[in-house]
Amino acid sequence: MNQTENKPKNYTGIVLTLTVLINGLIAVLFFMPKLDQFSHANIHILPMLNAIFNSFTFIFLLAALIMIKQKNIKAHKRFILAAFTTTLLFLICYVTYHSIAENTLYGGEGIMRPIYFFILITHICLSAIIVPLALFTLIRGFSMQVERHKKIARWTMPLWLYVSLTGVIVYLMISPYY
């Protein structure tokens, strides 16, 4: 048998391209003019949907973690795919909302203000990092590179859980100001 048949495909280029596109699109949203032709649309439900999608992502990730601890690989994979699905739905809603709506400013005062900004900043930074980590982890898992999958998943899972949970917290903290 040829050695190249056993060697897993290298998806690094695809993962890095997706990472740059996703993170780049999100960054551009905050500097580009808003799409006026949709300003009449009622989009104020989208931030709440984003929080719901983040909540489901968190729940699916916890379920995936429980399933893998119980050695139930089939259920683990299903929950991971569910988490990717809700994350994709989140991204679609997030991009839609921020391409139309003006940015909402946090109006909290006192100790809550630095707490909010700490959570927001760590959420944003780790969101950018989780994109390639989650993709590489998924690829390694589904291509049965078990040891490499475990090695990166030890970082991906807690960071992705943090990002999905803090997404909900950020929404709850800023929702009175929409």
mmCIF file with all atom_site columns, N, CA and C in Angstrom, residues 109-169:
data_model
loop_
_atom_site.group_PDB
_atom_site.id
_atom_site.type_symbol
_atom_site.label_atom_id
_atom_site.label_alt_id
_atom_site.label_comp_id
_atom_site.label_asym_id
_atom_site.label_entity_id
_atom_site.label_seq_id
_atom_site.pdbx_PDB_ins_code
_atom_site.Cartn_x
_atom_site.Cartn_y
_atom_site.Cartn_z
_atom_site.occupancy
_atom_site.B_iso_or_equiv
_atom_site.pdbx_formal_charge
_atom_site.auth_seq_id
_atom_site.auth_comp_id
_atom_site.auth_asym_id
_atom_site.auth_atom_id
_atom_site.pdbx_PDB_model_num
ATOM 1   N N  . GLU A 1 109 ? -22.867 51.096 35.038 1.00 0.00 ? 109 GLU A N  1
ATOM 2   C CA . GLU A 1 109 ? -21.944 51.947 35.790 1.00 0.00 ? 109 GLU A CA 1
ATOM 3   C C  . GLU A 1 109 ? -21.365 51.179 36.963 1.00 0.00 ? 109 GLU A C  1
ATOM 4   N N  . GLY A 1 110 ? -20.435 51.823 37.644 1.00 0.00 ? 110 GLY A N  1
ATOM 5   C CA . GLY A 1 110 ? -19.852 51.227 38.840 1.00 0.00 ? 110 GLY A CA 1
ATOM 6   C C  . GLY A 1 110 ? -19.008 50.004 38.512 1.00 0.00 ? 110 GLY A C  1
ATOM 7   N N  . ILE A 1 111 ? -19.006 49.041 39.418 1.00 0.00 ? 111 ILE A N  1
ATOM 8   C CA . ILE A 1 111 ? -18.176 47.847 39.288 1.00 0.00 ? 111 ILE A CA 1
ATOM 9   C C  . ILE A 1 111 ? -18.580 46.997 38.085 1.00 0.00 ? 111 ILE A C  1
ATOM 10  N N  . MET A 1 112 ? -19.853 47.106 37.675 1.00 0.00 ? 112 MET A N  1
ATOM 11  C CA . MET A 1 112 ? -20.332 46.291 36.553 1.00 0.00 ? 112 MET A CA 1
ATOM 12  C C  . MET A 1 112 ? -19.670 46.678 35.231 1.00 0.00 ? 112 MET A C  1
ATOM 13  N N  . ARG A 1 113 ? -19.284 47.938 35.104 1.00 0.00 ? 113 ARG A N  1
ATOM 14  C CA . ARG A 1 113 ? -18.672 48.394 33.849 1.00 0.00 ? 113 ARG A CA 1
ATOM 15  C C  . ARG A 1 113 ? -17.346 47.678 33.564 1.00 0.00 ? 113 ARG A C  1
ATOM 16  N N  . PRO A 1 114 ? -16.379 47.663 34.484 1.00 0.00 ? 114 PRO A N  1
ATOM 17  C CA . PRO A 1 114 ? -15.138 46.935 34.188 1.00 0.00 ? 114 PRO A CA 1
ATOM 18  C C  . PRO A 1 114 ? -15.358 45.422 34.078 1.00 0.00 ? 114 PRO A C  1
ATOM 19  N N  . ILE A 1 115 ? -16.305 44.897 34.827 1.00 0.00 ? 115 ILE A N  1
ATOM 20  C CA . ILE A 1 115 ? -16.612 43.462 34.718 1.00 0.00 ? 115 ILE A CA 1
ATOM 21  C C  . ILE A 1 115 ? -17.134 43.158 33.317 1.00 0.00 ? 115 ILE A C  1
ATOM 22  N N  . TYR A 1 116 ? -18.064 43.984 32.840 1.00 0.00 ? 116 TYR A N  1
ATOM 23  C CA . TYR A 1 116 ? -18.616 43.790 31.499 1.00 0.00 ? 116 TYR A CA 1
ATOM 24  C C  . TYR A 1 116 ? -17.503 43.836 30.455 1.00 0.00 ? 116 TYR A C  1
ATOM 25  N N  . PHE A 1 117 ? -16.652 44.852 30.520 1.00 0.00 ? 117 PHE A N  1
ATOM 26  C CA . PHE A 1 117 ? -15.619 44.990 29.501 1.00 0.00 ? 117 PHE A CA 1
ATOM 27  C C  . PHE A 1 117 ? -14.569 43.886 29.590 1.00 0.00 ? 117 PHE A C  1
ATOM 28  N N  . PHE A 1 118 ? -14.275 43.407 30.780 1.00 0.00 ? 118 PHE A N  1
ATOM 29  C CA . PHE A 1 118 ? -13.361 42.263 30.910 1.00 0.00 ? 118 PHE A CA 1
ATOM 30  C C  . PHE A 1 118 ? -13.959 41.037 30.218 1.00 0.00 ? 118 PHE A C  1
ATOM 31  N N  . ILE A 1 119 ? -15.229 40.762 30.504 1.00 0.00 ? 119 ILE A N  1
ATOM 32  C CA . ILE A 1 119 ? -15.897 39.606 29.886 1.00 0.00 ? 119 ILE A CA 1
ATOM 33  C C  . ILE A 1 119 ? -15.964 39.788 28.372 1.00 0.00 ? 119 ILE A C  1
ATOM 34  N N  . LEU A 1 120 ? -16.339 40.977 27.921 1.00 0.00 ? 120 LEU A N  1
ATOM 35  C CA . LEU A 1 120 ? -16.458 41.245 26.489 1.00 0.00 ? 120 LEU A CA 1
ATOM 36  C C  . LEU A 1 120 ? -15.121 41.083 25.770 1.00 0.00 ? 120 LEU A C  1
ATOM 37  N N  . ILE A 1 121 ? -14.072 41.679 26.319 1.00 0.00 ? 121 ILE A N  1
ATOM 38  C CA . ILE A 1 121 ? -12.762 41.635 25.658 1.00 0.00 ? 121 ILE A CA 1
ATOM 39  C C  . ILE A 1 121 ? -12.215 40.213 25.612 1.00 0.00 ? 121 ILE A C  1
ATOM 40  N N  . THR A 1 122 ? -12.327 39.473 26.722 1.00 0.00 ? 122 THR A N  1
ATOM 41  C CA . THR A 1 122 ? -11.848 38.083 26.693 1.00 0.00 ? 122 THR A CA 1
ATOM 42  C C  . THR A 1 122 ? -12.702 37.249 25.741 1.00 0.00 ? 122 THR A C  1
ATOM 43  N N  . HIS A 1 123 ? -14.000 37.529 25.698 1.00 0.00 ? 123 HIS A N  1
ATOM 44  C CA . HIS A 1 123 ? -14.896 36.821 24.775 1.00 0.00 ? 123 HIS A CA 1
ATOM 45  C C  . HIS A 1 123 ? -14.474 37.070 23.325 1.00 0.00 ? 123 HIS A C  1
ATOM 46  N N  . ILE A 1 124 ? -14.233 38.319 22.972 1.00 0.00 ? 124 ILE A N  1
ATOM 47  C CA . ILE A 1 124 ? -13.856 38.669 21.599 1.00 0.00 ? 124 ILE A CA 1
ATOM 48  C C  . ILE A 1 124 ? -12.526 38.027 21.222 1.00 0.00 ? 124 ILE A C  1
ATOM 49  N N  . CYS A 1 125 ? -11.528 38.173 22.074 1.00 0.00 ? 125 CYS A N  1
ATOM 50  C CA . CYS A 1 125 ? -10.199 37.614 21.779 1.00 0.00 ? 125 CYS A CA 1
ATOM 51  C C  . CYS A 1 125 ? -10.249 36.096 21.618 1.00 0.00 ? 125 CYS A C  1
ATOM 52  N N  . LEU A 1 126 ? -10.920 35.435 22.543 1.00 0.00 ? 126 LEU A N  1
ATOM 53  C CA . LEU A 1 126 ? -10.984 33.974 22.477 1.00 0.00 ? 126 LEU A CA 1
ATOM 54  C C  . LEU A 1 126 ? -11.889 33.494 21.345 1.00 0.00 ? 126 LEU A C  1
ATOM 55  N N  . SER A 1 127 ? -12.867 34.304 20.944 1.00 0.00 ? 127 SER A N  1
ATOM 56  C CA . SER A 1 127 ? -13.710 33.949 19.795 1.00 0.00 ? 127 SER A CA 1
ATOM 57  C C  . SER A 1 127 ? -12.867 33.838 18.529 1.00 0.00 ? 127 SER A C  1
ATOM 58  N N  . ALA A 1 128 ? -11.943 34.772 18.367 1.00 0.00 ? 128 ALA A N  1
ATOM 59  C CA . ALA A 1 128 ? -11.077 34.738 17.188 1.00 0.00 ? 128 ALA A CA 1
ATOM 60  C C  . ALA A 1 128 ? -10.174 33.509 17.209 1.00 0.00 ? 128 ALA A C  1
ATOM 61  N N  . ILE A 1 129 ? -9.706  33.144 18.384 1.00 0.00 ? 129 ILE A N  1
ATOM 62  C CA . ILE A 1 129 ? -8.814  31.991 18.526 1.00 0.00 ? 129 ILE A CA 1
ATOM 63  C C  . ILE A 1 129 ? -9.572  30.678 18.364 1.00 0.00 ? 129 ILE A C  1
ATOM 64  N N  . ILE A 1 130 ? -10.820 30.637 18.789 1.00 0.00 ? 130 ILE A N  1
ATOM 65  C CA . ILE A 1 130 ? -11.569 29.380 18.774 1.00 0.00 ? 130 ILE A CA 1
ATOM 66  C C  . ILE A 1 130 ? -11.893 28.933 17.351 1.00 0.00 ? 130 ILE A C  1
ATOM 67  N N  . VAL A 1 131 ? -11.958 29.851 16.408 1.00 0.00 ? 131 VAL A N  1
ATOM 68  C CA . VAL A 1 131 ? -12.293 29.472 15.029 1.00 0.00 ? 131 VAL A CA 1
ATOM 69  C C  . VAL A 1 131 ? -11.322 28.417 14.500 1.00 0.00 ? 131 VAL A C  1
ATOM 70  N N  . PRO A 1 132 ? -10.021 28.688 14.441 1.00 0.00 ? 132 PRO A N  1
ATOM 71  C CA . PRO A 1 132 ? -9.131  27.636 13.926 1.00 0.00 ? 132 PRO A CA 1
ATOM 72  C C  . PRO A 1 132 ? -9.023  26.437 14.864 1.00 0.00 ? 132 PRO A C  1
ATOM 73  N N  . LEU A 1 133 ? -9.047  26.681 16.173 1.00 0.00 ? 133 LEU A N  1
ATOM 74  C CA . LEU A 1 133 ? -8.952  25.554 17.110 1.00 0.00 ? 133 LEU A CA 1
ATOM 75  C C  . LEU A 1 133 ? -10.101 24.571 16.916 1.00 0.00 ? 133 LEU A C  1
ATOM 76  N N  . ALA A 1 134 ? -11.317 25.083 16.820 1.00 0.00 ? 134 ALA A N  1
ATOM 77  C CA . ALA A 1 134 ? -12.482 24.204 16.653 1.00 0.00 ? 134 ALA A CA 1
ATOM 78  C C  . ALA A 1 134 ? -12.413 23.460 15.324 1.00 0.00 ? 134 ALA A C  1
ATOM 79  N N  . LEU A 1 135 ? -12.013 24.155 14.268 1.00 0.00 ? 135 LEU A N  1
ATOM 80  C CA . LEU A 1 135 ? -11.925 23.505 12.958 1.00 0.00 ? 135 LEU A CA 1
ATOM 81  C C  . LEU A 1 135 ? -10.857 22.413 12.942 1.00 0.00 ? 135 LEU A C  1
ATOM 82  N N  . PHE A 1 136 ? -9.676  22.712 13.474 1.00 0.00 ? 136 PHE A N  1
ATOM 83  C CA . PHE A 1 136 ? -8.617  21.688 13.525 1.00 0.00 ? 136 PHE A CA 1
ATOM 84  C C  . PHE A 1 136 ? -9.037  20.507 14.400 1.00 0.00 ? 136 PHE A C  1
ATOM 85  N N  . THR A 1 137 ? -9.691  20.790 15.508 1.00 0.00 ? 137 THR A N  1
ATOM 86  C CA . THR A 1 137 ? -10.140 19.722 16.403 1.00 0.00 ? 137 THR A CA 1
ATOM 87  C C  . THR A 1 137 ? -11.158 18.837 15.696 1.00 0.00 ? 137 THR A C  1
ATOM 88  N N  . LEU A 1 138 ? -12.098 19.454 15.004 1.00 0.00 ? 138 LEU A N  1
ATOM 89  C CA . LEU A 1 138 ? -13.111 18.701 14.258 1.00 0.00 ? 138 LEU A CA 1
ATOM 90  C C  . LEU A 1 138 ? -12.463 17.820 13.191 1.00 0.00 ? 138 LEU A C  1
ATOM 91  N N  . ILE A 1 139 ? -11.570 18.395 12.427 1.00 0.00 ? 139 ILE A N  1
ATOM 92  C CA . ILE A 1 139 ? -10.909 17.645 11.351 1.00 0.00 ? 139 ILE A CA 1
ATOM 93  C C  . ILE A 1 139 ? -10.131 16.465 11.916 1.00 0.00 ? 139 ILE A C  1
ATOM 94  N N  . ARG A 1 140 ? -9.385  16.695 12.972 1.00 0.00 ? 140 ARG A N  1
ATOM 95  C CA . ARG A 1 140 ? -8.595  15.606 13.564 1.00 0.00 ? 140 ARG A CA 1
ATOM 96  C C  . ARG A 1 140 ? -9.482  14.519 14.150 1.00 0.00 ? 140 ARG A C  1
ATOM 97  N N  . GLY A 1 141 ? -10.601 14.895 14.710 1.00 0.00 ? 141 GLY A N  1
ATOM 98  C CA . GLY A 1 141 ? -11.522 13.901 15.254 1.00 0.00 ? 141 GLY A CA 1
ATOM 99  C C  . GLY A 1 141 ? -12.167 13.065 14.167 1.00 0.00 ? 141 GLY A C  1
ATOM 100 N N  . PHE A 1 142 ? -12.669 13.726 13.143 1.00 0.00 ? 142 PHE A N  1
ATOM 101 C CA . PHE A 1 142 ? -13.374 12.998 12.083 1.00 0.00 ? 142 PHE A CA 1
ATOM 102 C C  . PHE A 1 142 ? -12.430 12.244 11.154 1.00 0.00 ? 142 PHE A C  1
ATOM 103 N N  . SER A 1 143 ? -11.158 12.615 11.125 1.00 0.00 ? 143 SER A N  1
ATOM 104 C CA . SER A 1 143 ? -10.187 11.854 10.328 1.00 0.00 ? 143 SER A CA 1
ATOM 105 C C  . SER A 1 143 ? -9.485  10.794 11.175 1.00 0.00 ? 143 SER A C  1
ATOM 106 N N  . MET A 1 144 ? -10.003 10.591 12.386 1.00 0.00 ? 144 MET A N  1
ATOM 107 C CA . MET A 1 144 ? -9.516  9.546  13.301 1.00 0.00 ? 144 MET A CA 1
ATOM 108 C C  . MET A 1 144 ? -8.043  9.709  13.681 1.00 0.00 ? 144 MET A C  1
ATOM 109 N N  . GLN A 1 145 ? -7.585  10.938 13.755 1.00 0.00 ? 145 GLN A N  1
ATOM 110 C CA . GLN A 1 145 ? -6.256  11.236 14.291 1.00 0.00 ? 145 GLN A CA 1
ATOM 111 C C  . GLN A 1 145 ? -6.434  11.439 15.796 1.00 0.00 ? 145 GLN A C  1
ATOM 112 N N  . VAL A 1 146 ? -6.722  10.344 16.479 1.00 0.00 ? 146 VAL A N  1
ATOM 113 C CA . VAL A 1 146 ? -7.210  10.386 17.856 1.00 0.00 ? 146 VAL A CA 1
ATOM 114 C C  . VAL A 1 146 ? -6.257  11.109 18.800 1.00 0.00 ? 146 VAL A C  1
ATOM 115 N N  . GLU A 1 147 ? -4.990  10.786 18.775 1.00 0.00 ? 147 GLU A N  1
ATOM 116 C CA . GLU A 1 147 ? -4.047  11.420 19.705 1.00 0.00 ? 147 GLU A CA 1
ATOM 117 C C  . GLU A 1 147 ? -3.910  12.911 19.430 1.00 0.00 ? 147 GLU A C  1
ATOM 118 N N  . ARG A 1 148 ? -3.817  13.276 18.162 1.00 0.00 ? 148 ARG A N  1
ATOM 119 C CA . ARG A 1 148 ? -3.726  14.698 17.809 1.00 0.00 ? 148 ARG A CA 1
ATOM 120 C C  . ARG A 1 148 ? -5.028  15.422 18.161 1.00 0.00 ? 148 ARG A C  1
ATOM 121 N N  . HIS A 1 149 ? -6.154  14.731 17.995 1.00 0.00 ? 149 HIS A N  1
ATOM 122 C CA . HIS A 1 149 ? -7.460  15.294 18.351 1.00 0.00 ? 149 HIS A CA 1
ATOM 123 C C  . HIS A 1 149 ? -7.528  15.559 19.857 1.00 0.00 ? 149 HIS A C  1
ATOM 124 N N  . LYS A 1 150 ? -7.141  14.577 20.654 1.00 0.00 ? 150 LYS A N  1
ATOM 125 C CA . LYS A 1 150 ? -7.175  14.732 22.117 1.00 0.00 ? 150 LYS A CA 1
ATOM 126 C C  . LYS A 1 150 ? -6.286  15.884 22.568 1.00 0.00 ? 150 LYS A C  1
ATOM 127 N N  . LYS A 1 151 ? -5.119  15.973 21.945 1.00 0.00 ? 151 LYS A N  1
ATOM 128 C CA . LYS A 1 151 ? -4.151  17.001 22.345 1.00 0.00 ? 151 LYS A CA 1
ATOM 129 C C  . LYS A 1 151 ? -4.716  18.415 22.140 1.00 0.00 ? 151 LYS A C  1
ATOM 130 N N  . ILE A 1 152 ? -5.330  18.660 21.006 1.00 0.00 ? 152 ILE A N  1
ATOM 131 C CA . ILE A 1 152 ? -5.872  20.000 20.742 1.00 0.00 ? 152 ILE A CA 1
ATOM 132 C C  . ILE A 1 152 ? -7.223  20.202 21.431 1.00 0.00 ? 152 ILE A C  1
ATOM 133 N N  . ALA A 1 153 ? -7.998  19.119 21.585 1.00 0.00 ? 153 ALA A N  1
ATOM 134 C CA . ALA A 1 153 ? -9.320  19.228 22.225 1.00 0.00 ? 153 ALA A CA 1
ATOM 135 C C  . ALA A 1 153 ? -9.204  19.659 23.685 1.00 0.00 ? 153 ALA A C  1
ATOM 136 N N  . ARG A 1 154 ? -8.089  19.339 24.320 1.00 0.00 ? 154 ARG A N  1
ATOM 137 C CA . ARG A 1 154 ? -7.882  19.763 25.716 1.00 0.00 ? 154 ARG A CA 1
ATOM 138 C C  . ARG A 1 154 ? -7.848  21.287 25.840 1.00 0.00 ? 154 ARG A C  1
ATOM 139 N N  . TRP A 1 155 ? -7.491  21.953 24.772 1.00 0.00 ? 155 TRP A N  1
ATOM 140 C CA . TRP A 1 155 ? -7.506  23.418 24.736 1.00 0.00 ? 155 TRP A CA 1
ATOM 141 C C  . TRP A 1 155 ? -8.824  23.937 24.165 1.00 0.00 ? 155 TRP A C  1
ATOM 142 N N  . THR A 1 156 ? -9.276  23.287 23.106 1.00 0.00 ? 156 THR A N  1
ATOM 143 C CA . THR A 1 156 ? -10.469 23.764 22.399 1.00 0.00 ? 156 THR A CA 1
ATOM 144 C C  . THR A 1 156 ? -11.715 23.727 23.271 1.00 0.00 ? 156 THR A C  1
ATOM 145 N N  . MET A 1 157 ? -11.954 22.610 23.932 1.00 0.00 ? 157 MET A N  1
ATOM 146 C CA . MET A 1 157 ? -13.206 22.447 24.682 1.00 0.00 ? 157 MET A CA 1
ATOM 147 C C  . MET A 1 157 ? -13.394 23.526 25.755 1.00 0.00 ? 157 MET A C  1
ATOM 148 N N  . PRO A 1 158 ? -12.431 23.746 26.657 1.00 0.00 ? 158 PRO A N  1
ATOM 149 C CA . PRO A 1 158 ? -12.673 24.781 27.677 1.00 0.00 ? 158 PRO A CA 1
ATOM 150 C C  . PRO A 1 158 ? -12.777 26.191 27.084 1.00 0.00 ? 158 PRO A C  1
ATOM 151 N N  . LEU A 1 159 ? -11.996 26.467 26.047 1.00 0.00 ? 159 LEU A N  1
ATOM 152 C CA . LEU A 1 159 ? -12.077 27.800 25.440 1.00 0.00 ? 159 LEU A CA 1
ATOM 153 C C  . LEU A 1 159 ? -13.412 28.007 24.736 1.00 0.00 ? 159 LEU A C  1
ATOM 154 N N  . TRP A 1 160 ? -13.879 26.986 24.033 1.00 0.00 ? 160 TRP A N  1
ATOM 155 C CA . TRP A 1 160 ? -15.161 27.099 23.329 1.00 0.00 ? 160 TRP A CA 1
ATOM 156 C C  . TRP A 1 160 ? -16.312 27.198 24.329 1.00 0.00 ? 160 TRP A C  1
ATOM 157 N N  . LEU A 1 161 ? -16.227 26.446 25.404 1.00 0.00 ? 161 LEU A N  1
ATOM 158 C CA . LEU A 1 161 ? -17.236 26.567 26.465 1.00 0.00 ? 161 LEU A CA 1
ATOM 159 C C  . LEU A 1 161 ? -17.246 27.991 27.024 1.00 0.00 ? 161 LEU A C  1
ATOM 160 N N  . TYR A 1 162 ? -16.062 28.539 27.279 1.00 0.00 ? 162 TYR A N  1
ATOM 161 C CA . TYR A 1 162 ? -15.962 29.903 27.805 1.00 0.00 ? 162 TYR A CA 1
ATOM 162 C C  . TYR A 1 162 ? -16.570 30.910 26.821 1.00 0.00 ? 162 TYR A C  1
ATOM 163 N N  . VAL A 1 163 ? -16.223 30.789 25.550 1.00 0.00 ? 163 VAL A N  1
ATOM 164 C CA . VAL A 1 163 ? -16.724 31.723 24.538 1.00 0.00 ? 163 VAL A CA 1
ATOM 165 C C  . VAL A 1 163 ? -18.243 31.646 24.426 1.00 0.00 ? 163 VAL A C  1
ATOM 166 N N  . SER A 1 164 ? -18.783 30.436 24.406 1.00 0.00 ? 164 SER A N  1
ATOM 167 C CA . SER A 1 164 ? -20.243 30.318 24.273 1.00 0.00 ? 164 SER A CA 1
ATOM 168 C C  . SER A 1 164 ? -20.959 30.833 25.526 1.00 0.00 ? 164 SER A C  1
ATOM 169 N N  . LEU A 1 165 ? -20.418 30.550 26.702 1.00 0.00 ? 165 LEU A N  1
ATOM 170 C CA . LEU A 1 165 ? -21.035 31.034 27.943 1.00 0.00 ? 165 LEU A CA 1
ATOM 171 C C  . LEU A 1 165 ? -20.928 32.552 28.069 1.00 0.00 ? 165 LEU A C  1
ATOM 172 N N  . THR A 1 166 ? -19.758 33.101 27.782 1.00 0.00 ? 166 THR A N  1
ATOM 173 C CA . THR A 1 166 ? -19.604 34.555 27.900 1.00 0.00 ? 166 THR A CA 1
ATOM 174 C C  . THR A 1 166 ? -20.411 35.293 26.840 1.00 0.00 ? 166 THR A C  1
ATOM 175 N N  . GLY A 1 167 ? -20.685 34.650 25.703 1.00 0.00 ? 167 GLY A N  1
ATOM 176 C CA . GLY A 1 167 ? -21.580 35.257 24.718 1.00 0.00 ? 167 GLY A CA 1
ATOM 177 C C  . GLY A 1 167 ? -22.956 35.498 25.308 1.00 0.00 ? 167 GLY A C  1
ATOM 178 N N  . VAL A 1 168 ? -23.439 34.546 26.071 1.00 0.00 ? 168 VAL A N  1
ATOM 179 C CA . VAL A 1 168 ? -24.740 34.684 26.734 1.00 0.00 ? 168 VAL A CA 1
ATOM 180 C C  . VAL A 1 168 ? -24.664 35.762 27.815 1.00 0.00 ? 168 VAL A C  1
ATOM 181 N N  . ILE A 1 169 ? -23.594 35.750 28.593 1.00 0.00 ? 169 ILE A N  1
ATOM 182 C CA . ILE A 1 169 ? -23.436 36.736 29.673 1.00 0.00 ? 169 ILE A CA 1
ATOM 183 C C  . ILE A 1 169 ? -23.372 38.156 29.111 1.00 0.00 ? 169 ILE A C  1
#
